[in-house]
Amino acid sequence: MVTTEGVELLGGNIADVQDSYEYLGIPQANGDHEEAVRQSVIVKYQHRLAFNVVRTLVIITRRSACLNRGSVKKYLQVFGSCETRSVSQLHICLQPYLSSTNNANVNLALMDESEPVPVQLGEKRSCPEDEEEDTPSKKPKFESDHKNGGPPHQDEEEEPEGETNDGEEDGETFADMMKHGLTELDVGILKYVSDHEGFSGILKERYSDFVVNEINKEGKILHLDDLSIPAEAAEEIPEAQSQPEESDVLTEEQKKQLGELQHFKNKEDNVSIEVMDDTKEKRTLVHKAIKTQFAGLETKTEEKEGRKFIVAYHAAGKKALAAPRKHFWPKNRGSFCHFVLYKENKDTMDAINVLSKFLRLRPNMFSYMGTKDKRAITVQEIAVLKITAERLAHLNKCLINLKLGNFCYKNHPLKLGELQGNHFTVIIRNISGTDEQVAQAMTSLRQTGFINYYGMQRFGTTAVPTQQVGRAILKDNWKEVVDLILKPRPGAEKEFLVRCREEWAKTQDPEAALKKLPNKRCVEGQLLRGLSMYGKKNIVTAFGLIPRNNRLMYIHSYQSVVWNTMVSRRIEAFGLKAVEGDLVLKGTTAHVLSAEEAESCSIHDIVMPLPGFDVIYPSHHVGKGYRELLSADGLDIDNMRHKVKDYSLAGAYRRIIIRPSDVSWEVIKYDDPRISLVHSDFEKLENKPAPVFNKEGKYRALRMEFSLPPSTYATMAIREVLKLDTSIKKQTQLNTTWFN
């Protein structure tokens, strides 16, 4: 067993190490593992709460030769303990951390990359199409995950072959690697509206600490509370009473074979079922039973030696996606099946992609009112065209971290922005503020609100902020656009992206760079594919291969920086009162306030424009600052139309102060930092007990709930409460100090 001495530098928290072994299914009796962990902690990680560190080091030091060198390198990069990208340098980097008894094991681990990797991280995935994600490193305070990726690492030049590295002196901590990231200052987030004293805390230490429930257009907070199929669905099937049940047409042996096929990734395998009673009705029942009970399988009828078989197989390839089988759809049933999607630690589009693969649909057959955070538990409404509730409900048997329920049929899809907002339940762990400080901060949030800044997730986490790309697009500088997206950048990324960027910098050959990418659907892959097809002299067309939403994200990011900056100036100049020259909305039209009108207006009525050709600007000196700011970036505020219509900015108006509704809070105490402090919808459905809080617990957490309108950032509300910089860069630095 693991000894206390072996983990004394973890603050005596022996449970963390034991959980690491349990998590991986590794016997605890092996002393070599313990020694490797102990030495690694002594050399590199002399702080508490090193659960993820220990877990990863245990993986690396497994005595069996089951890790390929790519896997070892990935785990090292997660924690920044190996700054080189050269596989040949890995052993050198590992030596300072491992005992001599394990060096032979590391040599075995550095095998050829073509060998299999039987190591499983986390829970086993049951869904064949659910692509594995990289193991996340410990999240810094306040990080909000989004499409632009996770925490970057320091991207340094490869060391010359044969040059030794003592491992520790030149190594970088995660905080060092984040030195190229953005801070709030970089994107115009400068001011607070309250005067209470801030305090520290950890947000999203667990993804279950951040729960988002969508508020639909009727104002109802959505919950997953019903997994049953609507009654009308069963009534709509004619002849149902005269036909045998679907479950009766398949034998137990056939169900077992189909279940195994469903979870295999080899899509060439199949299961053949002979139809003894060869009638069309019997074959139809078998086809339907397979498709409804075993999501992801397609069927066909084949004749062999005069006998008929129904062959079940995995649907795959473009043909299956482009031409899904058409099914009978009753005229009296709404064309769209609406359902509530509950997801954990998964991006909305990732979830849609998983569902579309299992149902053999294009992702655009699904509609929704808004995308939700990845590192969170979220509940939202989804609609899909002509897919039965029965087929959707069967997916619950094999999906991990996704649940579907509350089914109903309607005649319309969902539209982006139709929602009234989102309701948030947020846990901020290990808070330092007194109960009085917490009450003062939350009362201010409820009564006054917060500045409606665009949050840090709007601007990306890499060393090349999205707003820089957006500015280059607006300036029609397409060479700079390509350079910003494809050039090598500080702050490490996935290794294939690093190789792709290096190839582009070296050869400027889009085809050669594209070959370095295993996944061609990322932004870089789409751009390189466009450059390969249309040439480097037709960049506008090549750039058009990137999905429209991604392209518009860049210019909207630039607008957001301008808006944040000008709102900070407005708060600095005039504080929290309406003044002459401010703008308010009358219907959808902006109106400039006179001095007399300003007396009767509240700060909550004031809006500021995002720059564009179809907006007006405040008439006071802050409004005139828009022209100066855009001129400094080489843009003409009087000419915001672009040669390419998609990139013409009409502009919009946004309230500068938001006051949340339904604000409530409590300070809770707990002993175990690993337990969830929120009772989720899924746990309620499973009849799992709600978390019990120990009034004498050694840790304190703030549990806060509030509702916000669409396009408003919850992290900005939490920023106002804690008065801490919410950027990954700053939060990583704070976490590192706290750990030490």
XYZ file of C-alpha atoms in Angstrom, residues 30 47 84 91 147 153 161 168 257 265 313 342 351-352 364 419 502 534 548 571 622 639 642 660 701 726:
26
model
C 4.008 -1.872 -6.278
C 2.369 21.726 -3.183
C 10.692 20.056 -25.846
C 13.968 10.104 -21.710
C -14.163 26.249 -29.141
C 1.477 25.419 -23.376
C 20.028 16.564 -31.102
C 14.299 21.305 -14.032
C -24.773 -10.091 -31.120
C -15.705 0.617 -33.820
C -24.067 -2.998 -39.904
C -28.668 17.321 -20.585
C -23.009 16.803 -28.495
C -24.888 17.566 -31.730
C -27.778 20.963 -39.540
C -34.438 32.033 -25.581
C 6.111 24.791 -38.721
C -7.942 28.042 -55.043
C -19.488 31.152 -41.777
C -17.859 54.424 -16.737
C -16.628 59.372 -25.125
C -17.098 53.260 -44.129
C -16.777 45.587 -46.760
C -29.411 39.717 -12.824
C -17.871 27.624 -0.696
C -11.040 36.296 -14.964
